[in-house]
PDB file of C-alpha atoms in Angstrom:
ATOM      1  CA  MET A 151       7.321  15.154 -14.883  1.00 45.00           C
ATOM      2  CA  LEU A 152       7.300  10.968 -12.636  1.00 46.00           C
ATOM      3  CA  ASP A 153       5.323  13.185  -9.979  1.00 57.00           C
ATOM      4  CA  SER A 154       3.056  15.345 -11.992  1.00 66.00           C
ATOM      5  CA  LEU A 155       2.059  11.386 -14.039  1.00 70.00           C
ATOM      6  CA  TYR A 156       1.773   9.829  -9.810  1.00 73.00           C
ATOM      7  CA  TYR A 157      -0.455  12.010  -9.254  1.00 80.00           C
ATOM      8  CA  VAL A 158      -2.737  11.974 -12.544  1.00 84.00           C
ATOM      9  CA  THR A 159      -2.936   8.086 -11.850  1.00 85.00           C
ATOM     10  CA  PHE A 160      -3.992   8.398  -8.040  1.00 87.00           C
ATOM     11  CA  ILE A 161      -7.248  10.422  -9.713  1.00 91.00           C
ATOM     12  CA  ALA A 162      -7.345   7.657 -12.215  1.00 92.00           C
ATOM     13  CA  ALA A 163      -8.000   5.233  -9.913  1.00 94.00           C
ATOM     14  CA  PHE A 164     -10.110   6.698  -7.983  1.00 95.00           C
ATOM     15  CA  VAL A 165     -12.182   8.216 -11.103  1.00 95.00           C
ATOM     16  CA  CYS A 166     -12.311   4.229 -11.900  1.00 95.00           C
ATOM     17  CA  CYS A 167     -13.263   2.961  -8.391  1.00 95.00           C
ATOM     18  CA  ILE A 168     -16.911   5.471  -8.154  1.00 96.00           C
ATOM     19  CA  PHE A 169     -17.334   4.444 -11.419  1.00 94.00           C
ATOM     20  CA  THR A 170     -16.959   1.019 -10.535  1.00 94.00           C
ATOM     21  CA  TYR A 171     -18.710   0.980  -6.724  1.00 94.00           C
ATOM     22  CA  LYS A 172     -21.489  -0.993  -7.511  1.00 91.00           C
ATOM     23  CA  SER A 173     -19.349  -4.137  -9.062  1.00 90.00           C
ATOM     24  CA  LEU A 174     -16.978  -4.608  -6.714  1.00 93.00           C
ATOM     25  CA  ASP A 175     -16.191  -7.325  -3.865  1.00 92.00           C
ATOM     26  CA  GLN A 176     -16.968  -5.708  -0.340  1.00 91.00           C
ATOM     27  CA  ASN A 177     -13.901  -5.915   0.655  1.00 92.00           C
ATOM     28  CA  PHE A 178     -12.394  -4.139  -2.337  1.00 95.00           C
ATOM     29  CA  LYS A 179     -15.418  -1.136  -1.184  1.00 92.00           C
ATOM     30  CA  TRP A 180     -12.770   0.246   1.394  1.00 91.00           C
ATOM     31  CA  PHE A 181     -10.222   1.080  -1.541  1.00 95.00           C
ATOM     32  CA  LEU A 182     -13.311   5.116  -2.676  1.00 95.00           C
ATOM     33  CA  PRO A 183     -12.228   5.832   0.714  1.00 95.00           C
ATOM     34  CA  PHE A 184      -8.865   5.411   1.478  1.00 94.00           C
ATOM     35  CA  LEU A 185      -7.675   7.085  -2.319  1.00 95.00           C
ATOM     36  CA  ALA A 186     -10.164   9.807  -2.019  1.00 95.00           C
ATOM     37  CA  PHE A 187      -7.853  10.647   1.096  1.00 93.00           C
ATOM     38  CA  GLY A 188      -4.854  10.091  -0.701  1.00 89.00           C
ATOM     39  CA  VAL A 189      -6.041  12.277  -3.494  1.00 90.00           C
ATOM     40  CA  VAL A 190      -6.726  14.888  -0.574  1.00 90.00           C
ATOM     41  CA  TYR A 191      -3.083  13.946   1.607  1.00 89.00           C
ATOM     42  CA  ASN A 192      -1.047  13.854  -1.732  1.00 83.00           C
ATOM     43  CA  PHE A 193      -2.718  17.207  -3.198  1.00 82.00           C
ATOM     44  CA  PRO A 194       0.363  19.746  -3.453  1.00 73.00           C
ATOM     45  CA  PRO A 195      -1.115  22.763  -1.690  1.00 72.00           C
ATOM     46  CA  VAL A 196      -2.540  20.641   0.860  1.00 75.00           C
ATOM     47  CA  PHE A 197       1.000  18.763   1.296  1.00 72.00           C
ATOM     48  CA  GLN A 198       2.868  21.596   1.259  1.00 79.00           C
ATOM     49  CA  LEU A 199       0.693  22.867   4.384  1.00 80.00           C
ATOM     50  CA  LEU A 200       1.671  19.849   6.516  1.00 82.00           C
ATOM     51  CA  ILE A 201       5.688  20.814   6.079  1.00 84.00           C
ATOM     52  CA  ILE A 202       6.132  22.123   9.543  1.00 87.00           C
ATOM     53  CA  ARG A 203      10.121  22.954  10.400  1.00 81.00           C
ATOM     54  CA  HIS A 204      10.793  21.534   7.199  1.00 81.00           C
ATOM     55  CA  THR A 205       9.846  18.431   7.528  1.00 82.00           C
ATOM     56  CA  ASN A 206       7.565  16.544   6.444  1.00 85.00           C
ATOM     57  CA  ALA A 207       8.181  12.672   7.853  1.00 86.00           C
ATOM     58  CA  TRP A 208       5.477  13.087  11.227  1.00 91.00           C
ATOM     59  CA  CYS A 209       2.732  13.397   8.578  1.00 91.00           C
ATOM     60  CA  ASN A 210       4.208  10.411   6.541  1.00 90.00           C
ATOM     61  CA  ASN A 211       5.164   8.601   8.784  1.00 94.00           C
ATOM     62  CA  PHE A 212       1.454   8.044  10.427  1.00 95.00           C
ATOM     63  CA  GLU A 213      -0.001   7.808   7.071  1.00 93.00           C
ATOM     64  CA  ASP A 214       2.092   4.579   6.682  1.00 94.00           C
ATOM     65  CA  ILE A 215       0.128   3.337   9.748  1.00 96.00           C
ATOM     66  CA  LEU A 216      -3.404   4.280   8.277  1.00 96.00           C
ATOM     67  CA  GLU A 217      -1.790   2.195   5.124  1.00 95.00           C
ATOM     68  CA  PHE A 218      -0.635  -0.560   6.327  1.00 97.00           C
ATOM     69  CA  ILE A 219      -3.785  -0.684   8.423  1.00 96.00           C
ATOM     70  CA  CYS A 220      -5.611  -0.319   4.722  1.00 95.00           C
ATOM     71  CA  TYR A 221      -3.379  -2.959   3.040  1.00 97.00           C
ATOM     72  CA  ALA A 222      -2.923  -5.522   5.231  1.00 97.00           C
ATOM     73  CA  THR A 223      -6.973  -5.935   6.737  1.00 96.00           C
ATOM     74  CA  PHE A 224      -7.433  -5.918   2.625  1.00 96.00           C
ATOM     75  CA  ILE A 225      -5.374  -8.521   1.900  1.00 97.00           C
ATOM     76  CA  MET A 226      -6.308 -10.402   5.690  1.00 96.00           C
ATOM     77  CA  SER A 227      -9.953 -10.520   4.313  1.00 94.00           C
ATOM     78  CA  PHE A 228      -9.029 -13.518   1.850  1.00 93.00           C
ATOM     79  CA  GLU A 229      -8.093 -15.753   4.753  1.00 91.00           C
ATOM     80  CA  LYS A 230     -10.965 -18.304   5.258  1.00 88.00           C
ATOM     81  CA  ARG A 231      -9.072 -19.793   8.222  1.00 89.00           C
ATOM     82  CA  ALA A 232     -10.940 -17.727  11.540  1.00 91.00           C
ATOM     83  CA  LYS A 233      -7.877 -19.047  13.846  1.00 92.00           C
ATOM     84  CA  ARG A 234      -5.493 -18.372  11.952  1.00 93.00           C
ATOM     85  CA  LYS A 235      -7.050 -15.022  10.594  1.00 94.00           C
ATOM     86  CA  LYS A 236      -6.869 -13.984  14.790  1.00 95.00           C
ATOM     87  CA  HIS A 237      -3.289 -14.172  14.970  1.00 96.00           C
ATOM     88  CA  MET A 238      -2.472 -12.526  12.128  1.00 96.00           C
ATOM     89  CA  TYR A 239      -4.844  -9.311  13.375  1.00 97.00           C
ATOM     90  CA  ILE A 240      -2.832 -10.077  16.106  1.00 97.00           C
ATOM     91  CA  VAL A 241       0.446  -9.627  15.038  1.00 97.00           C
ATOM     92  CA  ALA A 242      -0.660  -6.141  13.112  1.00 97.00           C
ATOM     93  CA  GLY A 243      -1.727  -4.808  15.816  1.00 97.00           C
ATOM     94  CA  ILE A 244       1.795  -5.367  17.778  1.00 98.00           C
ATOM     95  CA  ILE A 245       3.291  -4.024  14.994  1.00 97.00           C
ATOM     96  CA  ILE A 246       0.925  -1.202  14.815  1.00 97.00           C
ATOM     97  CA  VAL A 247       1.658  -0.202  18.958  1.00 97.00           C
ATOM     98  CA  LEU A 248       5.858  -1.159  17.806  1.00 97.00           C
ATOM     99  CA  SER A 249       5.476   1.222  15.038  1.00 97.00           C
ATOM    100  CA  VAL A 250       3.540   4.374  17.542  1.00 96.00           C
ATOM    101  CA  ILE A 251       6.589   4.047  19.602  1.00 97.00           C
ATOM    102  CA  ASP A 252       9.226   4.357  16.379  1.00 95.00           C
ATOM    103  CA  ILE A 253       7.890   7.254  15.789  1.00 95.00           C
ATOM    104  CA  PHE A 254       7.664   8.223  19.497  1.00 94.00           C
ATOM    105  CA  TRP A 255       9.946   7.045  21.339  1.00 94.00           C
ATOM    106  CA  ILE A 256      13.135   5.439  19.378  1.00 93.00           C
ATOM    107  CA  GLN A 257      13.460   7.814  15.346  1.00 91.00           C
ATOM    108  CA  GLY A 258      11.748  10.717  16.536  1.00 89.00           C
ATOM    109  CA  PHE A 259       8.345  12.563  15.471  1.00 92.00           C
ATOM    110  CA  TRP A 260      10.016  14.314  13.171  1.00 90.00           C
ATOM    111  CA  LYS A 261      12.012  11.851  11.144  1.00 89.00           C
ATOM    112  CA  ARG A 262      10.973   9.089   8.940  1.00 89.00           C
ATOM    113  CA  ALA A 263      10.378   5.720  11.427  1.00 92.00           C
ATOM    114  CA  THR A 264      12.753   3.857   9.157  1.00 91.00           C
ATOM    115  CA  ILE A 265      12.147   0.711  11.304  1.00 93.00           C
ATOM    116  CA  ALA A 266       8.114   0.803  11.861  1.00 95.00           C
ATOM    117  CA  ILE A 267       7.952   1.256   7.790  1.00 94.00           C
ATOM    118  CA  VAL A 268      10.709  -1.981   7.340  1.00 95.00           C
ATOM    119  CA  THR A 269       8.862  -3.406   9.882  1.00 96.00           C
ATOM    120  CA  GLN A 270       5.635  -3.005   8.144  1.00 97.00           C
ATOM    121  CA  ASN A 271       6.290  -3.495   4.956  1.00 96.00           C
ATOM    122  CA  LEU A 272       8.227  -7.118   5.496  1.00 97.00           C
ATOM    123  CA  PHE A 273       5.096  -8.509   7.037  1.00 98.00           C
ATOM    124  CA  GLY A 274       3.149  -7.513   4.570  1.00 97.00           C
ATOM    125  CA  LEU A 275       4.926  -9.202   2.179  1.00 97.00           C
ATOM    126  CA  TRP A 276       4.768 -11.941   4.195  1.00 97.00           C
ATOM    127  CA  LEU A 277       0.741 -12.227   4.393  1.00 97.00           C
ATOM    128  CA  ILE A 278       0.454 -11.530   0.221  1.00 97.00           C
ATOM    129  CA  CYS A 279       3.452 -14.867   0.138  1.00 96.00           C
ATOM    130  CA  SER A 280       0.780 -16.407   2.214  1.00 95.00           C
ATOM    131  CA  TYR A 281      -2.274 -14.971  -0.200  1.00 96.00           C
ATOM    132  CA  TYR A 282       0.073 -16.110  -3.087  1.00 95.00           C
ATOM    133  CA  TYR A 283      -0.044 -19.691  -1.792  1.00 93.00           C
ATOM    134  CA  ARG A 284      -3.440 -20.465  -0.443  1.00 90.00           C
ATOM    135  CA  LEU A 285      -3.939 -19.039  -4.015  1.00 90.00           C
ATOM    136  CA  LEU A 286      -2.091 -21.564  -5.535  1.00 85.00           C
ATOM    137  CA  ASN A 287      -2.880 -24.887  -4.229  1.00 84.00           C
ATOM    138  CA  ASP A 288      -7.032 -23.560  -4.247  1.00 76.00           C
ATOM    139  CA  ASP A 289      -8.574 -26.695  -4.582  1.00 63.00           C
ATOM    140  CA  ASN A 290     -11.353 -25.089  -5.943  1.00 66.00           C
ATOM    141  CA  GLU A 291     -12.604 -26.072  -8.906  1.00 58.00           C
ATOM    142  CA  GLU A 292     -13.544 -22.858 -10.480  1.00 67.00           C
ATOM    143  CA  TYR A 293     -10.389 -21.451 -13.480  1.00 70.00           C
ATOM    144  CA  ILE A 294      -9.252 -18.244 -12.155  1.00 78.00           C
ATOM    145  CA  GLU A 295      -7.053 -16.193 -14.617  1.00 85.00           C
ATOM    146  CA  LEU A 296      -4.747 -14.338 -13.352  1.00 86.00           C
ATOM    147  CA  MET A 297      -4.488 -11.958 -16.002  1.00 89.00           C
ATOM    148  CA  THR A 298      -8.144 -10.851 -14.774  1.00 90.00           C
ATOM    149  CA  TYR A 299      -8.835 -11.605 -11.637  1.00 93.00           C
ATOM    150  CA  PRO A 300      -9.093  -8.760  -9.739  1.00 94.00           C
ATOM    151  CA  PRO A 301      -7.668  -9.379  -6.456  1.00 94.00           C
ATOM    152  CA  PHE A 302      -4.882 -11.160  -7.751  1.00 95.00           C
ATOM    153  CA  LEU A 303      -3.887  -7.884  -9.431  1.00 96.00           C
ATOM    154  CA  ALA A 304      -4.500  -5.630  -6.371  1.00 96.00           C
ATOM    155  CA  VAL A 305      -2.350  -8.296  -4.072  1.00 97.00           C
ATOM    156  CA  THR A 306       0.441  -8.284  -6.851  1.00 96.00           C
ATOM    157  CA  GLY A 307       0.082  -4.186  -6.839  1.00 96.00           C
ATOM    158  CA  ILE A 308       0.371  -3.182  -3.148  1.00 97.00           C
ATOM    159  CA  PHE A 309       3.859  -6.738  -3.468  1.00 97.00           C
ATOM    160  CA  PHE A 310       5.520  -4.294  -5.896  1.00 94.00           C
ATOM    161  CA  TYR A 311       4.740  -1.082  -4.019  1.00 93.00           C
ATOM    162  CA  TYR A 312       6.056  -3.087   0.189  1.00 95.00           C
ATOM    163  CA  LEU A 313       9.525  -4.778  -2.382  1.00 92.00           C
ATOM    164  CA  ALA A 314      10.541  -1.560  -3.365  1.00 88.00           C
ATOM    165  CA  MET A 315       9.912   0.121  -0.076  1.00 89.00           C
ATOM    166  CA  THR A 316      11.558  -2.278   1.446  1.00 90.00           C
ATOM    167  CA  PHE A 317      14.205  -1.614  -1.085  1.00 84.00           C
ATOM    168  CA  TYR A 318      14.184   1.827   0.038  1.00 82.00           C
ATOM    169  CA  TYR A 319      13.563   2.167   3.709  1.00 85.00           C
ATOM    170  CA  SER A 320      16.677  -0.317   4.436  1.00 81.00           C
ATOM    171  CA  CYS A 321      19.105   2.246   2.489  1.00 76.00           C
ATOM    172  CA  PHE A 322      16.835   5.571   3.861  1.00 69.00           C
ATOM    173  CA  SER A 323      19.117   6.207   7.132  1.00 64.00           C
ATOM    174  CA  PHE A 324      22.572   5.555   5.730  1.00 63.00           C
ATOM    175  CA  MET A 325      22.223   7.826   2.830  1.00 66.00           C
ATOM    176  CA  VAL A 326      20.040  10.471   3.058  1.00 60.00           C
ATOM    177  CA  TYR A 327      21.623  11.526   5.623  1.00 58.00           C
ATOM    178  CA  LYS A 328      25.295  10.987   4.596  1.00 62.00           C
ATOM    179  CA  ASN A 329      23.391  13.618   1.630  1.00 62.00           C
ATOM    180  CA  ASN A 330      23.981  10.412  -1.251  1.00 61.00           C
ATOM    181  CA  TYR A 331      23.348  12.449  -4.456  1.00 58.00           C
ATOM    182  CA  HIS A 332      22.679   9.597  -6.432  1.00 64.00           C
ATOM    183  CA  PHE A 333      20.386   8.146  -4.388  1.00 65.00           C
ATOM    184  CA  TYR A 334      18.614  10.963  -4.314  1.00 65.00           C
ATOM    185  CA  LEU A 335      17.864  10.600  -7.942  1.00 68.00           C
ATOM    186  CA  ILE A 336      17.295   6.458  -7.628  1.00 69.00           C
ATOM    187  CA  ALA A 337      14.873   7.030  -5.059  1.00 67.00           C
ATOM    188  CA  ALA A 338      11.834   9.363  -6.474  1.00 66.00           C
ATOM    189  CA  THR A 339      12.259   7.237  -9.605  1.00 73.00           C
ATOM    190  CA  LEU A 340      11.823   4.290  -8.035  1.00 74.00           C
ATOM    191  CA  LEU A 341       9.156   5.484  -5.688  1.00 74.00           C
ATOM    192  CA  ASP A 342       6.693   7.808  -8.244  1.00 76.00           C
ATOM    193  CA  LEU A 343       7.551   3.935 -10.774  1.00 83.00           C
ATOM    194  CA  ASN A 344       6.476   2.095  -7.916  1.00 85.00           C
ATOM    195  CA  SER A 345       3.273   4.321  -7.450  1.00 84.00           C
ATOM    196  CA  LEU A 346       2.463   4.371 -11.351  1.00 87.00           C
ATOM    197  CA  ILE A 347       2.274   0.408 -11.131  1.00 92.00           C
ATOM    198  CA  ILE A 348       0.272   0.205  -7.685  1.00 94.00           C
ATOM    199  CA  ASN A 349      -2.108   2.928  -9.257  1.00 93.00           C
ATOM    200  CA  GLY A 350      -2.626   1.016 -12.226  1.00 93.00           C
ATOM    201  CA  LEU A 351      -3.291  -2.523 -11.284  1.00 96.00           C
ATOM    202  CA  PHE A 352      -5.417  -1.636  -8.758  1.00 96.00           C
ATOM    203  CA  SER A 353      -7.538   1.207 -11.778  1.00 95.00           C
ATOM    204  CA  PHE A 354      -7.544  -2.609 -13.716  1.00 95.00           C
ATOM    205  CA  SER A 355      -8.476  -4.723 -10.843  1.00 95.00           C
ATOM    206  CA  PHE A 356     -11.519  -1.852 -10.818  1.00 95.00           C
ATOM    207  CA  ILE A 357     -12.194  -3.134 -14.491  1.00 94.00           C
ATOM    208  CA  CYS A 358     -11.846  -6.254 -14.078  1.00 93.00           C
ATOM    209  CA  PHE A 359     -14.916  -6.113 -11.652  1.00 89.00           C
ATOM    210  CA  PHE A 360     -16.767  -3.914 -13.308  1.00 85.00           C
ATOM    211  CA  ARG A 361     -16.241  -6.057 -16.306  1.00 84.00           C
ATOM    212  CA  LYS A 362     -17.388  -9.207 -15.214  1.00 77.00           C
ATOM    213  CA  ASN A 363     -20.267  -8.491 -13.221  1.00 68.00           C
ATOM    214  CA  SER A 364     -21.707  -6.772 -17.261  1.00 66.00           C
ATOM    215  CA  LEU A 365     -20.659 -10.152 -19.120  1.00 57.00           C
ATOM    216  CA  SER A 366     -22.747 -11.678 -16.491  1.00 58.00           C
ATOM    217  CA  SER A 367     -25.999  -9.948 -15.937  1.00 52.00           C
TER     218      SER A 367
END
């Protein structure tokens, strides 16, 4: 049930992005190809074709890297200080290189690269906290209603996603490889509900963009 609902909300976010595309800021428009990729990648028949040697961990590892690149680039686009943004890109690049090393030479190509995933997520959480700090301490005289502010909504969706993924993959190697049945139940529920949250907030942020531009025109 939750798996099906997750895929439906993924499609809903993609449709919302298409419908509101012309209203979106430039740094939001990359969501369209990213969500299009997600819709195809998570399509059950396609996903089944990616299972090799009884695992799809290998393709999920590379999908995580792509996801990290997209989310990190999006969050860093709100950083106005050029020098600090440059340092952020350098650190992100180092994490990508370390992730590739983890996949091929540390944990193995056919297993989940949990070290890489947790590292990506922790850096993503730091980027988000840095964004929140700048947002709350911005001297901009314009009043911002956070509950309808698209960047805040999208970043918050990513925040909950990274928070849950960090917890999940911190326990993954220990719990999954010991075949802990209760962990499977908790993991399935946590991951699906978390995906519903991020897709829901993405959709709402797109709608807020459309509504704002419609009222101003």
